PDB file of C-alpha atoms in Angstrom:
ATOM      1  CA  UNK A  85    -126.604 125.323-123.252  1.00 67.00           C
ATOM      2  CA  UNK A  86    -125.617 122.848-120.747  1.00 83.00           C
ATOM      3  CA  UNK A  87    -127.168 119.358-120.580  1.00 87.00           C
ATOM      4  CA  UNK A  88    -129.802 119.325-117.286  1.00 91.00           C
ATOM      5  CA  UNK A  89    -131.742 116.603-115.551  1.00 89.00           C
ATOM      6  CA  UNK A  90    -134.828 118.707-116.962  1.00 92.00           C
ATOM      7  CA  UNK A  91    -133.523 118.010-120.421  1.00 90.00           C
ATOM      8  CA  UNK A  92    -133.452 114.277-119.809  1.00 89.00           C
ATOM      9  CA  UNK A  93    -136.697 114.550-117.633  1.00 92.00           C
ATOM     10  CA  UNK A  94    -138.513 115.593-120.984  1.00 92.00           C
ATOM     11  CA  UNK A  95    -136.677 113.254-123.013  1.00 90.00           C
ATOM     12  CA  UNK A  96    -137.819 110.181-120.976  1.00 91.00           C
ATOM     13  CA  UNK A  97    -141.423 111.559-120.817  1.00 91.00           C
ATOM     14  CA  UNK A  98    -141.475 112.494-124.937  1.00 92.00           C
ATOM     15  CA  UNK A  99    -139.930 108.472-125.769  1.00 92.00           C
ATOM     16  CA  UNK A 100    -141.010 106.666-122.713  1.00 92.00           C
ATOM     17  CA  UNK A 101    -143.400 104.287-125.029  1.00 92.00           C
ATOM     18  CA  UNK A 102    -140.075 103.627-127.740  1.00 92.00           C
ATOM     19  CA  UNK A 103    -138.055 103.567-124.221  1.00 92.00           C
ATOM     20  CA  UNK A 104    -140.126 100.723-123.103  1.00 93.00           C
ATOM     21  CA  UNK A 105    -140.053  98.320-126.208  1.00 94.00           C
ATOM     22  CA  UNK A 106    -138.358  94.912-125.623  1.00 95.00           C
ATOM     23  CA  UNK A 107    -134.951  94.324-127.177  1.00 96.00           C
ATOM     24  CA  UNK A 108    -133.565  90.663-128.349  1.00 96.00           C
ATOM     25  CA  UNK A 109    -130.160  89.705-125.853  1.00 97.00           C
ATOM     26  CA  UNK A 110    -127.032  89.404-127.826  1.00 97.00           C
ATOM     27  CA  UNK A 111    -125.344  86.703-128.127  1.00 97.00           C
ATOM     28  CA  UNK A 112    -121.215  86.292-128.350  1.00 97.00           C
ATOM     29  CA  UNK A 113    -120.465  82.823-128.740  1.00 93.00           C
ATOM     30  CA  UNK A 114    -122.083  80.507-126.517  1.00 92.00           C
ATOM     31  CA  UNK A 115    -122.639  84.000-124.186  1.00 94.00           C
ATOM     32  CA  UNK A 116    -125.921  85.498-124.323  1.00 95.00           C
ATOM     33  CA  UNK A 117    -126.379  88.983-122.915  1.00 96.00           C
ATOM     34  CA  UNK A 118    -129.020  91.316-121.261  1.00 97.00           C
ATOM     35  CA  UNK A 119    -127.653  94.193-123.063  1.00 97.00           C
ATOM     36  CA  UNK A 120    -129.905  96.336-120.738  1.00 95.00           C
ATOM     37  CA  UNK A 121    -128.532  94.630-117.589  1.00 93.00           C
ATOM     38  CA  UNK A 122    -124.699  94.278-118.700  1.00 93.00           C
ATOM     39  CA  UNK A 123    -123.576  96.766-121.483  1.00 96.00           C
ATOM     40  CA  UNK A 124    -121.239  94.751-123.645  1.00 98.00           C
ATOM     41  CA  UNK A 125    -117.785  96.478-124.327  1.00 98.00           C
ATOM     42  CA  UNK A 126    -116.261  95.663-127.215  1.00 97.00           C
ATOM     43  CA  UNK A 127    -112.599  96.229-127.204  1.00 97.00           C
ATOM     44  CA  UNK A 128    -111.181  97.869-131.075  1.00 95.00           C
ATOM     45  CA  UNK A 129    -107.530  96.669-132.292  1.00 94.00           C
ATOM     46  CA  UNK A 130    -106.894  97.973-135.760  1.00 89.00           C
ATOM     47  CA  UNK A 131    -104.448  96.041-138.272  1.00 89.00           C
ATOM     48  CA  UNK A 132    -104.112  99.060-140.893  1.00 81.00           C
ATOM     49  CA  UNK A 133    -101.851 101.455-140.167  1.00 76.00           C
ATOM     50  CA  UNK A 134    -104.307 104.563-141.544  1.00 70.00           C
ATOM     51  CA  UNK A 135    -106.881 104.025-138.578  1.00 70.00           C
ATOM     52  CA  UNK A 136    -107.578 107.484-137.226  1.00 70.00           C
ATOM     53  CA  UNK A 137    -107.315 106.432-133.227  1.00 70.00           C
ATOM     54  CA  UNK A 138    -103.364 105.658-133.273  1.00 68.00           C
ATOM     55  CA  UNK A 139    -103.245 103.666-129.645  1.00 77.00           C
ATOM     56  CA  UNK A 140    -105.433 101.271-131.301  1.00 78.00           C
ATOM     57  CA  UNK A 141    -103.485 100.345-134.147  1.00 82.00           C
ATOM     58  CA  UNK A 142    -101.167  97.282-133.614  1.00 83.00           C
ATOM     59  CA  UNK A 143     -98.156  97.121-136.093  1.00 86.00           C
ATOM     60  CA  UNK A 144     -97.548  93.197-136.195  1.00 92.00           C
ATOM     61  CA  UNK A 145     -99.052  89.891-134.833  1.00 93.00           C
ATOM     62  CA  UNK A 146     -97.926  89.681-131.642  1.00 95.00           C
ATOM     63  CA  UNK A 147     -98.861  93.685-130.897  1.00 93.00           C
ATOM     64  CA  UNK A 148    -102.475  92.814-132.043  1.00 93.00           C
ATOM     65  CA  UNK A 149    -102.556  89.569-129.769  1.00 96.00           C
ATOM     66  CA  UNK A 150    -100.988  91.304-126.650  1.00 95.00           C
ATOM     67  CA  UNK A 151    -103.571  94.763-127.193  1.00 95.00           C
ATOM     68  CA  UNK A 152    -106.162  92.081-127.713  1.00 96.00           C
ATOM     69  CA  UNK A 153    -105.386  90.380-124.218  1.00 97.00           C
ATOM     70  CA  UNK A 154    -105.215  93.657-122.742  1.00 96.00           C
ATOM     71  CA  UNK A 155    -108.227  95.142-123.507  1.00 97.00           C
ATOM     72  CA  UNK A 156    -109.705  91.477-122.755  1.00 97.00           C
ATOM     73  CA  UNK A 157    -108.611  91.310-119.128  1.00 97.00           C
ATOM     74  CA  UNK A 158    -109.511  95.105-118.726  1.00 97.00           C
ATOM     75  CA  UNK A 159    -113.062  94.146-118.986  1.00 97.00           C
ATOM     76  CA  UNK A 160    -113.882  94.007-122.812  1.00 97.00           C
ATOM     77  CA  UNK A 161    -116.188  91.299-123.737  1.00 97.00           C
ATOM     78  CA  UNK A 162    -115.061  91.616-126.902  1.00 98.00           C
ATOM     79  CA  UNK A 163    -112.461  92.216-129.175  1.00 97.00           C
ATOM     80  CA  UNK A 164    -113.039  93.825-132.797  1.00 96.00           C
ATOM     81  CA  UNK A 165    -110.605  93.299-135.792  1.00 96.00           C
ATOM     82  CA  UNK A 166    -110.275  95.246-138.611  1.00 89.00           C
ATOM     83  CA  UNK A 167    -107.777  94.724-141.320  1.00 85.00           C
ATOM     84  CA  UNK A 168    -109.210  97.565-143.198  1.00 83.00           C
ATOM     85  CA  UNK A 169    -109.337 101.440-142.632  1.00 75.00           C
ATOM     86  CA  UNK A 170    -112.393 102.609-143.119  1.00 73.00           C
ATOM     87  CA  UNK A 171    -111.255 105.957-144.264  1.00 70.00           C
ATOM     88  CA  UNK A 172    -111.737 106.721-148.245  1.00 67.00           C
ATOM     89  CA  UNK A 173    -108.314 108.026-149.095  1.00 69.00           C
ATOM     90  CA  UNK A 174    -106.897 105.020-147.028  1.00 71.00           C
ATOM     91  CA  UNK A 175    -105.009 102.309-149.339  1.00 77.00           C
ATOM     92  CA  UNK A 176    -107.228  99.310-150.305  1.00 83.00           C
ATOM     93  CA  UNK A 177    -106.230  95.852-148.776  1.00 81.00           C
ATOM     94  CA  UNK A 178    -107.188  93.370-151.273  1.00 91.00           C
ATOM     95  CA  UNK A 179    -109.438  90.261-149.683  1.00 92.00           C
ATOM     96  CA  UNK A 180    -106.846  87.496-149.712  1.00 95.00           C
ATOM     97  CA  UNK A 181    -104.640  90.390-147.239  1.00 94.00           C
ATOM     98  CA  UNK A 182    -107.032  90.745-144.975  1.00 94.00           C
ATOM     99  CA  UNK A 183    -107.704  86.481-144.741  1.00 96.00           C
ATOM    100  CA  UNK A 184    -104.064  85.970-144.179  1.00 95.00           C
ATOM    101  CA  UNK A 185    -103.507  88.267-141.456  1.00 94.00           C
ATOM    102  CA  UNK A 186    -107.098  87.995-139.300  1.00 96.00           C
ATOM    103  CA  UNK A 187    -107.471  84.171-139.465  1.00 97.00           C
ATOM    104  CA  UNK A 188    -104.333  83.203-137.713  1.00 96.00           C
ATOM    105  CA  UNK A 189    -105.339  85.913-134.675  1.00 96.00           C
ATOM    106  CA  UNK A 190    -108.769  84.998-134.775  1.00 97.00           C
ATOM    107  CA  UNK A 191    -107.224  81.380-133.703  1.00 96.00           C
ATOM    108  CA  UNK A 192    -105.004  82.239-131.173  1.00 97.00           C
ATOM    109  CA  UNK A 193    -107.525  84.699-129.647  1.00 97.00           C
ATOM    110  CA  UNK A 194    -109.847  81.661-129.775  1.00 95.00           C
ATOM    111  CA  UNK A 195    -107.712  79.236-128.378  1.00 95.00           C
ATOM    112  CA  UNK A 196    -107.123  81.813-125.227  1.00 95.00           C
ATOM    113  CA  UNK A 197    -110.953  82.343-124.615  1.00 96.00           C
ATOM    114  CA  UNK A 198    -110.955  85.758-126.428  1.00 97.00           C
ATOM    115  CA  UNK A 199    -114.426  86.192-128.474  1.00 97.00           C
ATOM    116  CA  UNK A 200    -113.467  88.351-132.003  1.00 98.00           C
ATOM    117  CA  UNK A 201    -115.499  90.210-133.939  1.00 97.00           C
ATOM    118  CA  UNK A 202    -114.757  90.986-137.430  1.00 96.00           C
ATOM    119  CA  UNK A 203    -115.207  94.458-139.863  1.00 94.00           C
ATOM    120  CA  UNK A 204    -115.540  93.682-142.833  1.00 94.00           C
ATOM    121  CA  UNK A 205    -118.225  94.145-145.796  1.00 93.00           C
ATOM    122  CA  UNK A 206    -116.131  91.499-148.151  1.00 95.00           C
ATOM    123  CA  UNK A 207    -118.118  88.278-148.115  1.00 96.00           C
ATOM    124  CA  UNK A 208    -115.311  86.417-148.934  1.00 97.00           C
ATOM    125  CA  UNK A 209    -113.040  87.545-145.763  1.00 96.00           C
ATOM    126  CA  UNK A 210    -116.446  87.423-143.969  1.00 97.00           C
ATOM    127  CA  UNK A 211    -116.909  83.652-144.924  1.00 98.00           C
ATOM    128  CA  UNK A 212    -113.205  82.719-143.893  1.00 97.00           C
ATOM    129  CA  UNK A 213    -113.485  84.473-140.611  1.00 97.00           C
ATOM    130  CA  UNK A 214    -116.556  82.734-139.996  1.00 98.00           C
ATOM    131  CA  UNK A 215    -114.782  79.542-140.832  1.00 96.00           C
ATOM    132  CA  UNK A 216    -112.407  79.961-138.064  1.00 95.00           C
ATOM    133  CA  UNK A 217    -114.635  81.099-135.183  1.00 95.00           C
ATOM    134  CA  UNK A 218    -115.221  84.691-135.378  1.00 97.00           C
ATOM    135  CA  UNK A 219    -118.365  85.483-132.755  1.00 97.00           C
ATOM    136  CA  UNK A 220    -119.371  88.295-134.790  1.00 98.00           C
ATOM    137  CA  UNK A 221    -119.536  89.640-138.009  1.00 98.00           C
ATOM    138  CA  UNK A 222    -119.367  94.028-137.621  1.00 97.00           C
ATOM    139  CA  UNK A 223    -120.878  94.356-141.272  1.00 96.00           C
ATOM    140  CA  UNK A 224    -119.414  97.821-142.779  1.00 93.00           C
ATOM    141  CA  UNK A 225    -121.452  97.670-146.042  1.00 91.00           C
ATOM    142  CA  UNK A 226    -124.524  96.781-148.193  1.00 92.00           C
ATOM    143  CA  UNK A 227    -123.379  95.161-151.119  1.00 92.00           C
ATOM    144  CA  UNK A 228    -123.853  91.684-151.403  1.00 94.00           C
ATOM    145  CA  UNK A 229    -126.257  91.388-148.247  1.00 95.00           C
ATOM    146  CA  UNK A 230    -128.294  88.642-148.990  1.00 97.00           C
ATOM    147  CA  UNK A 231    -124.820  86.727-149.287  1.00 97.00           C
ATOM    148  CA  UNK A 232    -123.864  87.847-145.780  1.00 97.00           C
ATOM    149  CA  UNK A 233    -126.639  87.248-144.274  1.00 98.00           C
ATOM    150  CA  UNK A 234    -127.253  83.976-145.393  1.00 98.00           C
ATOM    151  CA  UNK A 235    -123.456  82.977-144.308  1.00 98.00           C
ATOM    152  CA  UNK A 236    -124.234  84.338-140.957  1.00 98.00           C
ATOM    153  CA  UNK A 237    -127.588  82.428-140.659  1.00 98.00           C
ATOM    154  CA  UNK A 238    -125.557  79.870-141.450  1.00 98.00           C
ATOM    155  CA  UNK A 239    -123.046  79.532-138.888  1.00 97.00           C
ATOM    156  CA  UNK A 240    -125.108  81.196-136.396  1.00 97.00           C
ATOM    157  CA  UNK A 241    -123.118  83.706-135.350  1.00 97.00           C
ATOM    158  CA  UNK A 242    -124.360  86.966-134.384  1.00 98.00           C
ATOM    159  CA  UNK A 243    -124.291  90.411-136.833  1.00 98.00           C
ATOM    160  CA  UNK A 244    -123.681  93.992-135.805  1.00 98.00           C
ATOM    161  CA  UNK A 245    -125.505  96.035-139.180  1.00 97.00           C
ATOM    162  CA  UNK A 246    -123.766  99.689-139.229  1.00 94.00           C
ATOM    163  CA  UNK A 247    -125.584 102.541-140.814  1.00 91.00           C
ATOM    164  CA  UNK A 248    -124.247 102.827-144.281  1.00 86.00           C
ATOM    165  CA  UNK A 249    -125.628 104.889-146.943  1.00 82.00           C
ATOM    166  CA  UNK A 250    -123.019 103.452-149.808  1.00 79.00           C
ATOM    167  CA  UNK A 251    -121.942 100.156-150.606  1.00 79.00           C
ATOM    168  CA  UNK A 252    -119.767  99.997-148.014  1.00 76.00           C
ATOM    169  CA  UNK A 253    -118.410 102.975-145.569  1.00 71.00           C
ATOM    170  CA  UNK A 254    -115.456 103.338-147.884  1.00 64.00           C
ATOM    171  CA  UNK A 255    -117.473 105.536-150.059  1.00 64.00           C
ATOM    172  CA  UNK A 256    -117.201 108.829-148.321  1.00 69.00           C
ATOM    173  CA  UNK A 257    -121.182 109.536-148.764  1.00 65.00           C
ATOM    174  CA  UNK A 258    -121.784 112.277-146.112  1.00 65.00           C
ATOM    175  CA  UNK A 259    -124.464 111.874-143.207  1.00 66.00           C
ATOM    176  CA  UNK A 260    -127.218 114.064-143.554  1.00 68.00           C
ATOM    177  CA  UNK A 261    -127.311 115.828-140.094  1.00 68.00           C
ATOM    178  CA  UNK A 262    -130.938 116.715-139.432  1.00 68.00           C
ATOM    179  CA  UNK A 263    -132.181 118.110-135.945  1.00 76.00           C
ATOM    180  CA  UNK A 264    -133.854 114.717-135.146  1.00 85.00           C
ATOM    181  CA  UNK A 265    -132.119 111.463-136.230  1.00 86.00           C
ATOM    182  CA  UNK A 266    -133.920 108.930-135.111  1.00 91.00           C
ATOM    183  CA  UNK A 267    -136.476 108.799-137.890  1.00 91.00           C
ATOM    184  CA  UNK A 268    -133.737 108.799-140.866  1.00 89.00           C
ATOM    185  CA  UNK A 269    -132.402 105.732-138.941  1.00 92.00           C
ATOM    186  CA  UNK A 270    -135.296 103.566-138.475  1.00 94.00           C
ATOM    187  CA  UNK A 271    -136.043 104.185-142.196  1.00 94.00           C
ATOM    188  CA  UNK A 272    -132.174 102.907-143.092  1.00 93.00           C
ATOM    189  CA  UNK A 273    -132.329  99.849-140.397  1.00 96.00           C
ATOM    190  CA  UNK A 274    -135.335  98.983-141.012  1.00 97.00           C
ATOM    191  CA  UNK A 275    -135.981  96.841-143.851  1.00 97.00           C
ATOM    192  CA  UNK A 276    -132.489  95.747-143.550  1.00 97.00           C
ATOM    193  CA  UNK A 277    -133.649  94.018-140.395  1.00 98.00           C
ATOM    194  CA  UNK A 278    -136.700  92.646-141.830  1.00 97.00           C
ATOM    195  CA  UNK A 279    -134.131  90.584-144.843  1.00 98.00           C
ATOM    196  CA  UNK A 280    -131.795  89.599-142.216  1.00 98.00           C
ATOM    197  CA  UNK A 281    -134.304  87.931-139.626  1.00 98.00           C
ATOM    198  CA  UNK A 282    -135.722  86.289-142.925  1.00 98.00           C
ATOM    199  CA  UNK A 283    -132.604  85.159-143.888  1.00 98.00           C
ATOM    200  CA  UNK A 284    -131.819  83.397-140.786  1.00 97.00           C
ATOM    201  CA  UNK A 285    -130.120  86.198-138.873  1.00 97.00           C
ATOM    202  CA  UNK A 286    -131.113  85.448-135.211  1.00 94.00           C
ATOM    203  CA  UNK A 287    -129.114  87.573-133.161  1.00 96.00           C
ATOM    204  CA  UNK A 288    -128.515  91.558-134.623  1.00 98.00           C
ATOM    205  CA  UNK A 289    -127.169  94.742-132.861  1.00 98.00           C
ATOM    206  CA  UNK A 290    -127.421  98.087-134.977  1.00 97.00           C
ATOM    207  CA  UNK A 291    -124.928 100.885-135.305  1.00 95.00           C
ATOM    208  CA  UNK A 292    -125.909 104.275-136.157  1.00 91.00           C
ATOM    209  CA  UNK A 293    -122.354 104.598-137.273  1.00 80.00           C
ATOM    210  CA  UNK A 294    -120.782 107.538-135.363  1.00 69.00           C
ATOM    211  CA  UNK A 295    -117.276 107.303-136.591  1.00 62.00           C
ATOM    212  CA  UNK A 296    -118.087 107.062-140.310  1.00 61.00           C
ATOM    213  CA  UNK A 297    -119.693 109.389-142.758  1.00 58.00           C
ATOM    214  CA  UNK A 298    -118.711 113.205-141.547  1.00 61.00           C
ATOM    215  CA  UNK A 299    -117.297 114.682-144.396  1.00 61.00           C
ATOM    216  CA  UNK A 300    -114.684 117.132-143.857  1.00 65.00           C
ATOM    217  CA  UNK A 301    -116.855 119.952-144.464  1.00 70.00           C
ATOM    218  CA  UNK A 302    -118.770 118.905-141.262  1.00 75.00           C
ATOM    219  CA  UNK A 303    -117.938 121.745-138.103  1.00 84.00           C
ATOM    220  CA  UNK A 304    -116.235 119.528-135.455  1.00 83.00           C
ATOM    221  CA  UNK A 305    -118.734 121.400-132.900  1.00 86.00           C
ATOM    222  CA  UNK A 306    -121.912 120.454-135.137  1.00 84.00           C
ATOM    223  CA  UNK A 307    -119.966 116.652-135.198  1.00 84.00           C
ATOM    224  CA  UNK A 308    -119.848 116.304-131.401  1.00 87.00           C
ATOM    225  CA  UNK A 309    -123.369 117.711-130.758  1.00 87.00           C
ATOM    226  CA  UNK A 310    -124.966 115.451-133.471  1.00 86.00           C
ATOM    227  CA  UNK A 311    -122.948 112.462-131.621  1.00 89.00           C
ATOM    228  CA  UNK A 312    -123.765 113.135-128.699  1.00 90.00           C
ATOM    229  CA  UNK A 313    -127.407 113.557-129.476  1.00 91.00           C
ATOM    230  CA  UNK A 314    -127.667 110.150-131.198  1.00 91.00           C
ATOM    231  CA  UNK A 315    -126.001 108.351-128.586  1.00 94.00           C
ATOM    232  CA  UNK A 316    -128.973 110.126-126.168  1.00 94.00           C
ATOM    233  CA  UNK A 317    -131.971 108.977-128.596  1.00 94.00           C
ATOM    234  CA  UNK A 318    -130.519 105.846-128.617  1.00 95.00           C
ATOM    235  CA  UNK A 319    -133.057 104.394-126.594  1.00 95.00           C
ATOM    236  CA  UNK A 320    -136.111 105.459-129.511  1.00 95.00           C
ATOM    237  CA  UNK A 321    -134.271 102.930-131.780  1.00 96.00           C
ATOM    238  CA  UNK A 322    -135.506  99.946-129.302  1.00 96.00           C
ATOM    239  CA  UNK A 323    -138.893 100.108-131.970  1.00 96.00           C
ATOM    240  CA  UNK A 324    -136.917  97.864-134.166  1.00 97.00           C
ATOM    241  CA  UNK A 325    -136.761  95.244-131.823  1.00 97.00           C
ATOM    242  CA  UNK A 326    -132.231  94.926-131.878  1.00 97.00           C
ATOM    243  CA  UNK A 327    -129.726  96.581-129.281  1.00 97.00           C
ATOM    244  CA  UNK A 328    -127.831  99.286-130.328  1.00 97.00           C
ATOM    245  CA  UNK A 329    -124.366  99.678-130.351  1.00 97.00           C
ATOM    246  CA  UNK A 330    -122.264 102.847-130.514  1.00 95.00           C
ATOM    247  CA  UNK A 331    -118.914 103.295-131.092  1.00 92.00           C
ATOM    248  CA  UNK A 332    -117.914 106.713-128.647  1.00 94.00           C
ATOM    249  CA  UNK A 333    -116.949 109.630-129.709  1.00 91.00           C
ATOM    250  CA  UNK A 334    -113.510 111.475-129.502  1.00 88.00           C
ATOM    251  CA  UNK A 335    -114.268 114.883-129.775  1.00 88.00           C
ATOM    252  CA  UNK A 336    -110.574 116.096-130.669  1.00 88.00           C
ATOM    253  CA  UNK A 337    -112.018 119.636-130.888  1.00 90.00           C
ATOM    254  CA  UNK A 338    -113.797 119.585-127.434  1.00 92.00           C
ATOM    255  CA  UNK A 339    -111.085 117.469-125.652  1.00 92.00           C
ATOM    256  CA  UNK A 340    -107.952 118.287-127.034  1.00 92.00           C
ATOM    257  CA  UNK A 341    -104.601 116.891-125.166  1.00 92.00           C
ATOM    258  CA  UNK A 342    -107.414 114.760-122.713  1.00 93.00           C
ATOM    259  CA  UNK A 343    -109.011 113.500-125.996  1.00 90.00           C
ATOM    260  CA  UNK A 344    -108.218 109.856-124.226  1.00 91.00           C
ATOM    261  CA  UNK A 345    -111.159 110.608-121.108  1.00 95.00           C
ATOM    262  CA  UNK A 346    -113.881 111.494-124.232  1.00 95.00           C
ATOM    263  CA  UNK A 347    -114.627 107.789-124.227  1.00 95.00           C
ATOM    264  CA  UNK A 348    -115.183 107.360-120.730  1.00 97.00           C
ATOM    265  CA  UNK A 349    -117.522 110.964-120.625  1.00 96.00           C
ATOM    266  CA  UNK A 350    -119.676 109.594-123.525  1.00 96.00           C
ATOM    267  CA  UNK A 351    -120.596 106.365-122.200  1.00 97.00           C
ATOM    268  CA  UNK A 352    -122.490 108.435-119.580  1.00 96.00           C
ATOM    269  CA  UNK A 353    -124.376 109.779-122.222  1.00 95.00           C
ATOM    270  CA  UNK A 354    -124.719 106.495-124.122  1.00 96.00           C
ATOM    271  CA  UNK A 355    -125.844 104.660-120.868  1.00 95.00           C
ATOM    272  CA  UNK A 356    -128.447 107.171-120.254  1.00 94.00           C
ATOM    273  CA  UNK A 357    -130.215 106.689-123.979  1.00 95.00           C
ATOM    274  CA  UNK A 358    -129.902 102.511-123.485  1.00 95.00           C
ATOM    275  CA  UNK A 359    -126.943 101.591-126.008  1.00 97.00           C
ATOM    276  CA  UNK A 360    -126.262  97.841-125.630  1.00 97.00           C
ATOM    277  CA  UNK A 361    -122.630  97.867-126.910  1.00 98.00           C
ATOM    278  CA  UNK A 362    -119.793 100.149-126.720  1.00 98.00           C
ATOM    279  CA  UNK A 363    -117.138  99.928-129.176  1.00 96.00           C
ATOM    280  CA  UNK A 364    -114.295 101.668-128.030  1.00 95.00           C
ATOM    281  CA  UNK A 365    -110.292 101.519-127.768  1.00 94.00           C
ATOM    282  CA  UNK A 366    -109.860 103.068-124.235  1.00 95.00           C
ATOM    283  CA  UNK A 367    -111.608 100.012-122.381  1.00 96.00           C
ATOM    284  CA  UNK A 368    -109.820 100.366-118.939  1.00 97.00           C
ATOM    285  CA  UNK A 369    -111.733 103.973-118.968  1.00 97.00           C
ATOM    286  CA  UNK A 370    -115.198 103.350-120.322  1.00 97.00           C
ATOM    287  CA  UNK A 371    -115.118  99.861-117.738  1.00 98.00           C
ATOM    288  CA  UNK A 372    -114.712 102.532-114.682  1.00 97.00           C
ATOM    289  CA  UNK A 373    -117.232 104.373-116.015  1.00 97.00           C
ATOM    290  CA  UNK A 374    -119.618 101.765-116.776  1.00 96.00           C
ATOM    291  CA  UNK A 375    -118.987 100.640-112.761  1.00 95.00           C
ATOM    292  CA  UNK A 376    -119.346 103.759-111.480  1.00 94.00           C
ATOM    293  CA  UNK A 377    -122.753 104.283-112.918  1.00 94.00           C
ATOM    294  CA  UNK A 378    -123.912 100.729-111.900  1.00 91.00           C
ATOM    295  CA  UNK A 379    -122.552 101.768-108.321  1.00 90.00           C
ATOM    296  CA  UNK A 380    -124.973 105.034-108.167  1.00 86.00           C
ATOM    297  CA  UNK A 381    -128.815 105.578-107.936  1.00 67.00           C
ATOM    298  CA  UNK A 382    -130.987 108.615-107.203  1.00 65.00           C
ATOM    299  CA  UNK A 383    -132.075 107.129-104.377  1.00 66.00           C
ATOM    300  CA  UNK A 384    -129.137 104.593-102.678  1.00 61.00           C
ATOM    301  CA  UNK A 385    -129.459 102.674 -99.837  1.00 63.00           C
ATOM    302  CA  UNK A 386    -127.150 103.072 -97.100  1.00 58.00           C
ATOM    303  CA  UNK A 387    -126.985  99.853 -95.026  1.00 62.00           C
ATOM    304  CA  UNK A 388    -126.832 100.323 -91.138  1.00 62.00           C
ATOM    305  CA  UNK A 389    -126.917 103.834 -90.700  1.00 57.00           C
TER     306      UNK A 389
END
């Protein structure tokens, strides 16, 4: 069945109260932002050579500061670092790895206005990225959260919380896809939202976590519709009171040789259910998008005709 303006008619009118609750801005350094005015893009440069979206992995240094720059002056707000894969049967980088090759980017990126953000569920890398600026920790685990949140709190920087069933998204637990998400979701976030603002946390984005937890027995199909319906019922996760981010999809199955445009096509769908922040690694795409909704309305205005 193809998606209709009825369809999104009755999903407005079914979630209009949810639609309508207040979300807190986010904040990226000394930046705060109306995620509901200004979608945030957040640009993706993977250090591990095992990360499944190839263009985004950078082989050195340099190749991680240049596709950081890149995706910076093509309109990404900001940039995300992983030194990590976050596939299972992807090697393990020990801690003191990951320090030694984020902290000297996370510097330079500083020292050229670029905000980072950092994946990571290890407090220890956590705490040393911190140390050096990093804008925002992109928290891939559960482990240890009290420690996380409190070093957070404590440098007041802002937190991204992904959905993660395990310890950390390592662990290969498969998502549960039922025929409404939401619910499952605001169970999961929930009280993990309630520690964090306790802690200290002021400023928190949540992530359904899109890219992680399809096992392999998971139809490709089934994996694009459920996608594509959380990123629409995005908006009923305003009740807990934090923007949502999304990474978009990919949709290899659906897209094939254009799989580079899926990006782009999704943040339609992601704008229409209210996601805050778009984590992506085709920036120059999802930015055109992003204008070309702000330049449209149902009902424009044509001066001086």
């Amino acid at each position: 069945m193809v998606l209709k303006l009825s369809d999104l008619a009755s999903l407005h009118y079914e979630s209009e109260r949810e639609l309508s609750h207040p979300v807190d801005h986010f904040r990226i350094g000394s930046l705060e932002v109306d995620t509901d005015y200004e979608p945030v893009i957040m640009g993706v440069v993977n250090l591990s050579r095992e990360s499944t979206y190839r263009e985004s992995v950078a082989p050195s240094h340099r190749d991680a500061i240049r596709k950081a720059r890149i995706l910076f002056e093509q309109g990404a707000q900001l940039i995300d670092l992983g030194a990590e894969s976050s596939r299972a049967d992807a090697p393990k980088v020990q801690s003191a790895r990951q320090i030694e090759t984020l902290i000297p980017l996370i510097r330079e990126l500083a020292e050229a206005g670029v905000p980072t953000s950092i994946e990571s569920y290890a407090p220890e890398v956590i705490h040393a990225c911190l140390e050096q600026g990093a804008a925002v920790i992109n928290l891939t685990g559960t482990k240890n959260e009290d420690q996380i949140y409190e070093l957070v709190a404590s440098y007041d920087r802002s937190l991204i919380m992904c959905f993660t069933p395990g310890e950390n998204v390592r662990d290969n637990i498969p998502v549960k896809i039922h025929e409404d998400p939401i619910p499952a979701l605001v169970e999961h976030f929930g009280p993990r939202l309630e520690r964090a603002r306790a802690l200290g946390v002021r400023n928190i984005s949540i992530d359904p976590g899109l890219g992680f937890h399809y096992g392999i027995d998971v139809d490709p199909i089934m994996k694009a519709q459920h996608q594509a319906q959380v990123l629409l019922h995005s908006g009923r996760l305003r009740v807990l009171g934090a923007p949502v981010c999304q990474i978009m999809p990919h949709a290899f199955d659906l897209f094939q040789e254009e799989f580079r445009i899926a990006e782009a096509i999704y943040t339609v769908l992601a704008h229409i259910g209210a996601v805050g922040i778009l984590r992506v690694h085709e920036v120059a795409r999802v930015a055109a998008a992003l204008r070309m909704l702000a330049a449209v309305s149902v009902r424009p205005t044509f001066p001086n005709i």
